[in-house]
Coordinates of C-alpha atoms and ligand atoms in Angstrom, one line a residue:
M1 CA 64.8 -130.4 -126.7
T2 CA 67.3 -132.2 -129.4
A3 CA 65.1 -131.6 -133.2
S4 CA 64.9 -134.9 -134.0
A5 CA 62.5 -134.6 -130.3
Q6 CA 59.9 -132.2 -132.0
H7 CA 58.4 -134.3 -134.4
T8 CA 56.4 -137.5 -133.0
P9 CA 56.2 -139.9 -136.2
V10 CA 53.2 -140.5 -136.9
L11 CA 51.3 -144.3 -137.9
L12 CA 55.3 -145.9 -136.6
D13 CA 54.5 -148.7 -136.4
E14 CA 51.7 -149.6 -138.9
V15 CA 54.1 -147.5 -142.1
V16 CA 57.3 -150.1 -140.4
D17 CA 54.4 -153.5 -140.4
A18 CA 52.5 -152.3 -143.8
L19 CA 56.3 -151.6 -145.5
Q20 CA 57.5 -156.2 -144.4
L21 CA 60.7 -154.2 -143.8
Q22 CA 63.0 -157.8 -144.3
P23 CA 67.1 -157.7 -142.9
G24 CA 69.1 -156.0 -145.1
D25 CA 66.3 -154.2 -147.6
T26 CA 67.1 -151.1 -149.5
V27 CA 64.3 -148.4 -148.6
V28 CA 63.6 -144.5 -149.9
D29 CA 62.5 -143.0 -147.5
G30 CA 60.9 -140.2 -149.8
T31 CA 60.3 -137.2 -146.2
F32 CA 62.3 -137.4 -144.4
G33 CA 61.2 -135.1 -141.6
A34 CA 63.8 -135.7 -138.9
G35 CA 64.3 -138.9 -139.5
G36 CA 60.8 -141.6 -137.5
Y37 CA 60.4 -143.1 -140.1
T38 CA 64.2 -144.1 -140.9
R39 CA 65.7 -145.0 -137.6
A40 CA 62.3 -147.3 -136.8
M41 CA 63.6 -148.9 -140.5
L42 CA 66.7 -148.8 -139.2
A43 CA 66.7 -150.5 -135.7
V44 CA 64.2 -153.5 -137.8
G45 CA 67.5 -154.1 -139.7
V46 CA 67.4 -152.6 -142.4
G47 CA 70.4 -152.9 -145.2
R48 CA 70.1 -149.4 -146.7
V49 CA 68.0 -146.4 -146.4
I50 CA 67.6 -143.8 -149.6
G51 CA 66.2 -140.7 -147.3
F52 CA 64.7 -138.1 -149.2
D53 CA 63.6 -134.5 -148.4
R54 CA 63.0 -131.1 -150.4
D55 CA 64.0 -129.1 -147.3
P56 CA 68.0 -127.4 -147.3
D57 CA 67.1 -128.0 -143.6
A58 CA 65.8 -130.9 -142.9
I59 CA 68.8 -132.6 -145.0
A60 CA 72.1 -130.5 -142.8
E61 CA 69.9 -131.8 -140.0
G62 CA 69.7 -135.1 -140.8
R63 CA 72.3 -135.9 -140.9
S64 CA 73.6 -135.3 -136.9
L65 CA 69.2 -136.9 -136.0
V66 CA 70.4 -140.0 -137.2
P67 CA 74.3 -140.5 -137.3
D68 CA 74.0 -144.2 -139.4
P69 CA 76.5 -145.9 -142.5
R70 CA 73.7 -147.0 -144.0
L71 CA 71.3 -144.1 -144.3
T72 CA 72.3 -141.6 -147.9
L73 CA 70.8 -138.4 -147.5
V74 CA 69.2 -136.5 -150.3
E75 CA 68.0 -133.3 -150.7
E76 CA 65.6 -133.6 -153.8
R77 CA 61.5 -133.9 -153.9
F78 CA 59.5 -137.4 -153.9
S79 CA 59.0 -136.9 -157.4
Q80 CA 63.0 -136.8 -158.7
M81 CA 63.4 -140.9 -156.8
D82 CA 63.4 -142.7 -159.9
R83 CA 66.4 -140.7 -161.8
V84 CA 68.0 -140.1 -158.1
L85 CA 67.9 -143.7 -157.5
A86 CA 69.3 -145.1 -161.2
E87 CA 72.1 -142.2 -161.7
R88 CA 73.4 -142.9 -158.1
G89 CA 73.3 -146.9 -159.4
I90 CA 70.0 -148.1 -156.8
G91 CA 68.3 -150.5 -158.6
P92 CA 65.2 -151.3 -158.1
V93 CA 64.9 -151.3 -154.1
D94 CA 62.6 -153.4 -151.6
A95 CA 60.5 -150.6 -149.8
I96 CA 59.3 -147.0 -150.0
A97 CA 57.3 -144.6 -147.9
L98 CA 55.6 -141.4 -147.8
D99 CA 55.1 -139.3 -144.8
I100 CA 52.9 -136.6 -146.7
G101 CA 52.0 -133.1 -145.0
V102 CA 55.1 -130.3 -142.4
S103 CA 57.6 -131.5 -140.2
S104 CA 56.6 -129.9 -136.4
M105 CA 59.5 -128.5 -136.9
Q106 CA 58.3 -126.4 -139.9
L107 CA 55.7 -126.1 -138.2
D108 CA 56.7 -124.8 -135.2
R109 CA 59.8 -122.2 -136.5
A110 CA 58.0 -119.0 -136.2
E111 CA 59.9 -118.4 -138.9
R112 CA 59.0 -120.2 -142.1
G113 CA 56.5 -119.0 -142.1
F114 CA 53.9 -122.1 -141.9
A115 CA 52.6 -121.4 -139.2
F116 CA 49.3 -119.2 -137.3
S117 CA 50.6 -120.5 -133.7
G118 CA 53.2 -117.5 -133.4
D119 CA 54.5 -114.6 -135.4
G120 CA 56.6 -115.1 -138.1
P121 CA 58.2 -113.7 -142.1
L122 CA 54.5 -115.2 -144.4
D123 CA 57.4 -117.8 -145.9
M124 CA 56.1 -121.4 -146.4
R125 CA 58.7 -122.4 -148.9
M126 CA 59.6 -126.3 -147.6
D127 CA 62.9 -125.8 -150.3
Q128 CA 63.2 -121.9 -150.0
S129 CA 63.2 -120.9 -153.7
G130 CA 59.9 -119.7 -155.1
P131 CA 57.7 -117.0 -154.1
T132 CA 57.2 -116.4 -150.8
A133 CA 53.4 -117.1 -149.6
A134 CA 54.6 -112.6 -148.9
E135 CA 54.8 -112.8 -152.8
F136 CA 52.2 -114.7 -153.6
L137 CA 49.1 -112.9 -152.0
N138 CA 51.2 -109.4 -152.0
Q139 CA 50.9 -110.5 -156.5
A140 CA 47.8 -112.6 -156.8
D141 CA 44.7 -111.1 -158.5
E142 CA 41.6 -111.8 -155.8
A143 CA 39.6 -114.8 -158.0
E144 CA 43.8 -116.3 -158.5
I145 CA 43.7 -115.9 -153.9
A146 CA 40.4 -117.3 -154.0
R147 CA 40.2 -120.1 -156.3
V148 CA 43.0 -121.0 -154.1
L149 CA 41.9 -121.1 -150.5
R150 CA 38.3 -123.2 -152.1
E151 CA 39.9 -125.8 -153.9
Y152 CA 43.3 -126.3 -151.6
G153 CA 41.6 -125.7 -148.4
E154 CA 38.1 -126.7 -149.1
E155 CA 37.1 -123.6 -147.6
P156 CA 34.0 -122.5 -147.9
R157 CA 33.7 -118.2 -147.6
A158 CA 37.0 -118.3 -150.1
R159 CA 35.5 -115.2 -151.9
T160 CA 35.2 -112.9 -148.5
I161 CA 38.8 -113.7 -147.2
S162 CA 40.6 -113.1 -150.3
R163 CA 38.7 -110.3 -150.4
A164 CA 39.6 -109.9 -147.1
I165 CA 43.7 -110.2 -148.7
V166 CA 43.0 -108.0 -150.9
A167 CA 41.9 -105.3 -148.9
A168 CA 45.2 -105.4 -146.5
R169 CA 47.5 -105.8 -148.6
P170 CA 50.6 -104.9 -147.9
I171 CA 51.0 -108.1 -145.9
Q172 CA 54.2 -109.7 -144.4
R173 CA 53.5 -111.4 -141.4
T174 CA 51.9 -114.9 -140.5
G175 CA 50.0 -113.3 -137.5
E176 CA 48.4 -110.6 -140.3
L177 CA 47.8 -113.5 -142.2
A178 CA 46.2 -114.6 -139.7
R179 CA 43.9 -112.3 -138.0
I180 CA 42.6 -111.7 -141.4
A181 CA 40.5 -115.1 -142.0
R182 CA 39.2 -114.8 -139.2
R183 CA 38.9 -111.6 -139.2
A184 CA 36.9 -112.7 -142.0
V185 CA 34.9 -115.2 -140.8
G186 CA 33.7 -114.2 -138.3
Y187 CA 35.6 -116.5 -135.9
R188 CA 35.0 -116.2 -131.5
Q189 CA 38.3 -118.1 -129.2
G190 CA 37.6 -120.8 -128.4
Q191 CA 35.4 -121.9 -130.9
K192 CA 36.5 -125.6 -132.0
S193 CA 38.0 -125.0 -135.1
D194 CA 40.3 -122.4 -136.4
P195 CA 39.4 -121.3 -140.0
A196 CA 42.9 -119.5 -140.1
T197 CA 43.4 -123.3 -140.8
R198 CA 42.1 -123.9 -143.9
T199 CA 44.2 -120.4 -145.0
F200 CA 47.2 -121.9 -143.8
Q201 CA 47.0 -125.4 -145.6
A202 CA 45.8 -124.3 -148.9
I203 CA 48.2 -121.7 -149.7
R204 CA 51.1 -123.8 -148.5
I205 CA 50.1 -127.1 -150.4
H206 CA 50.1 -123.7 -154.1
L207 CA 53.3 -122.5 -153.1
N208 CA 54.8 -126.0 -153.0
A209 CA 52.6 -128.0 -155.8
E210 CA 52.2 -130.6 -153.8
L211 CA 49.2 -131.9 -154.4
D212 CA 50.8 -132.4 -158.2
E213 CA 54.0 -134.0 -156.1
L214 CA 52.2 -136.1 -154.2
E215 CA 51.3 -137.7 -158.0
Q216 CA 54.9 -137.6 -159.2
G217 CA 55.5 -139.2 -156.2
L218 CA 53.6 -142.3 -156.6
V219 CA 54.5 -142.8 -160.1
A220 CA 58.6 -142.7 -159.2
A221 CA 57.7 -144.8 -157.1
E222 CA 56.1 -147.2 -158.8
R223 CA 58.8 -146.9 -161.0
S224 CA 60.8 -147.9 -157.9
L225 CA 60.1 -150.9 -157.2
R226 CA 60.9 -153.9 -157.9
P227 CA 58.0 -156.8 -157.8
G228 CA 57.0 -157.3 -154.7
G229 CA 58.4 -154.6 -152.8
R230 CA 55.7 -152.6 -150.8
L231 CA 54.7 -149.0 -151.3
A232 CA 53.9 -146.8 -147.8
V233 CA 51.7 -143.5 -148.3
V234 CA 50.3 -141.0 -145.1
T235 CA 48.1 -138.3 -145.8
F236 CA 47.9 -135.9 -143.9
H237 CA 43.6 -134.9 -145.1
S238 CA 41.1 -136.4 -147.8
L239 CA 42.4 -134.4 -150.7
E240 CA 45.6 -136.2 -150.7
D241 CA 43.9 -139.4 -149.6
R242 CA 42.0 -140.0 -152.7
I243 CA 44.9 -139.5 -154.4
V244 CA 46.5 -142.3 -153.0
K245 CA 42.9 -144.2 -153.1
R246 CA 42.7 -143.0 -156.7
F247 CA 46.2 -144.3 -157.7
F248 CA 46.3 -147.8 -156.4
R249 CA 42.4 -148.4 -157.2
E250 CA 43.7 -147.5 -161.1
R251 CA 46.9 -149.4 -160.1
S252 CA 45.5 -152.5 -159.2
G253 CA 42.5 -152.6 -161.4
G254 CA 39.8 -151.5 -160.2
T255 CA 37.7 -149.6 -162.6
P256 CA 37.3 -145.6 -162.0
A257 CA 33.8 -144.3 -161.4
G258 CA 32.2 -143.1 -164.4
S259 CA 29.5 -141.2 -165.5
R260 CA 27.9 -139.7 -168.5
H261 CA 30.2 -137.7 -169.5
R262 CA 32.9 -139.7 -169.0
P263 CA 32.1 -143.3 -169.3
V264 CA 34.8 -146.1 -168.7
L265 CA 37.2 -147.7 -170.4
A266 CA 38.0 -150.8 -170.2
D267 CA 42.0 -151.0 -169.8
P268 CA 44.3 -152.5 -171.3
N269 CA 47.1 -152.3 -168.8
E270 CA 48.4 -155.2 -166.6
P271 CA 48.0 -154.1 -162.4
T272 CA 50.8 -152.3 -161.1
F273 CA 50.5 -153.4 -157.3
E274 CA 47.9 -155.7 -156.0
K275 CA 47.2 -156.0 -152.2
V276 CA 45.9 -153.6 -151.5
A277 CA 45.3 -152.6 -147.5
K278 CA 42.4 -150.9 -146.2
P279 CA 43.1 -147.5 -144.6
V280 CA 44.7 -147.3 -141.4
S281 CA 44.1 -144.5 -138.5
P282 CA 45.8 -143.9 -136.4
T283 CA 45.0 -145.5 -132.9
E284 CA 42.5 -144.1 -129.2
R285 CA 45.9 -144.5 -128.2
E286 CA 47.8 -142.7 -130.5
L287 CA 45.2 -139.5 -131.0
A288 CA 44.7 -138.7 -127.2
G289 CA 49.3 -138.9 -127.9
N290 CA 49.5 -136.8 -131.0
P291 CA 46.9 -134.7 -131.1
R292 CA 47.8 -134.0 -134.3
S293 CA 47.7 -137.5 -136.2
R294 CA 44.2 -137.0 -135.8
S295 CA 43.4 -136.9 -140.0
A296 CA 46.4 -139.0 -140.8
R297 CA 45.9 -142.4 -143.2
L298 CA 47.9 -145.6 -143.7
R299 CA 47.1 -147.1 -147.0
S300 CA 49.7 -149.6 -149.0
A301 CA 50.0 -152.1 -151.8
T302 CA 52.8 -154.7 -153.2
R303 CA 54.3 -153.9 -156.7
T304 CA 53.3 -156.3 -159.5
S305 CA 56.2 -157.7 -162.1
A306 CA 53.9 -155.1 -164.9
K307 CA 56.0 -152.6 -166.2
P308 CA 55.4 -148.8 -165.1
R309 CA 52.7 -147.0 -166.9
H310 CA 54.4 -142.9 -166.5
T311 CA 51.0 -141.6 -166.3
K312 CA 49.4 -139.8 -163.4
V313 CA 46.9 -141.2 -162.1
D314 CA 42.8 -139.0 -163.2
K315 CA 42.2 -136.7 -159.7
R316 CA 38.7 -135.8 -160.7
Ligands
SAM401 C1 54.7 -135.0 -142.2 S1 57.1 -135.4 -142.0 C2 57.9 -136.3 -142.6 C3 58.0 -137.0 -141.1 C4 58.5 -138.4 -141.1 N1 58.3 -139.4 -141.3 C5 59.6 -137.9 -139.4 O1 58.9 -139.0 -138.7 O2 60.5 -137.4 -138.7 C6 57.0 -134.2 -143.6 C7 58.4 -134.0 -144.4 O3 58.5 -134.3 -145.9 C8 59.7 -133.4 -145.7 N2 58.9 -133.2 -147.8 C9 57.6 -132.4 -147.6 N3 56.9 -132.5 -149.4 C10 58.3 -133.1 -149.8 C11 58.4 -133.7 -151.4 N4 57.6 -134.0 -152.9 N5 59.8 -134.5 -151.3 C12 60.6 -134.7 -150.0 N6 60.7 -134.5 -149.2 C13 58.8 -133.3 -149.0 C14 59.2 -131.9 -146.2 O4 60.0 -130.6 -146.0 C15 58.8 -132.7 -144.8 O5 60.0 -132.6 -144.2

């Protein structure tokens, strides 16, 4: 099987539609992965795709996956796209796609340590730098591990799992971590949702600072799009979707919900995005063919001519 066959792009037709691509356009694919979106963009006749990925494996394999002279590959985080485009003299772009999360290539290779289905070293680093999951879990204190599980995995039994992790240290393998999480919450084989899913998701998001990356990536996209340019973002769980929803709401002039402690202030800025589309979910047909697409959501909007704001959206 080729690497390209291993990742089924999610909401592909919907993303291409949302980007409203025209022949000759310059487009950023902020999460190249296995090149599924890039291939579709090139197929509709765009002039150039700049494909970013923070994973050196994705970049190393990218050229053979998409052997097209219109593709430029960049090993970098998408939060840096505005700087990279400026350094390369690439002007404001016509469209940007972000497909947040991990690729099937990352999940399916046990040695990358992202998945609990196989057994591999506890790694989980997308760009293969910084502390590994094993280093984090063997060094952090129990309260810090519990915070990560609660915040990024929405794990109701975060304390119980973090206590079990600390008691079992040192842990080195994905299989060990999966067993610890399951035993701590009393998982039985065949049960609908495997608690290891939340534990793995939480640690991965923490190690790769994925929510910060998303917030900064949206700001970088705002700086990189031409007036009238389109931004399409696919997320995989509610924590990410909330960030995108709030960003578009805030940037299109919508009023954030206030509270007694945080009264709503009039927004003096002009909207930087308009025509915010309703969120799109996979069809039954897509779900049947690719169960991994289950929680995917697409949000998209059009850039206005207003100056970029240079601030992240308020996460609360
Ligand atoms: C869901 S996959 C993208 C799949 C792609 N759309 C396709 O059709 O093949 C996400 C990819 O984005 C990369 N990625 C995640 N966060 C990133 C970031 N902040 N900057 C750049 N790449 C990132 C991952 O390494 C992974 O390869």
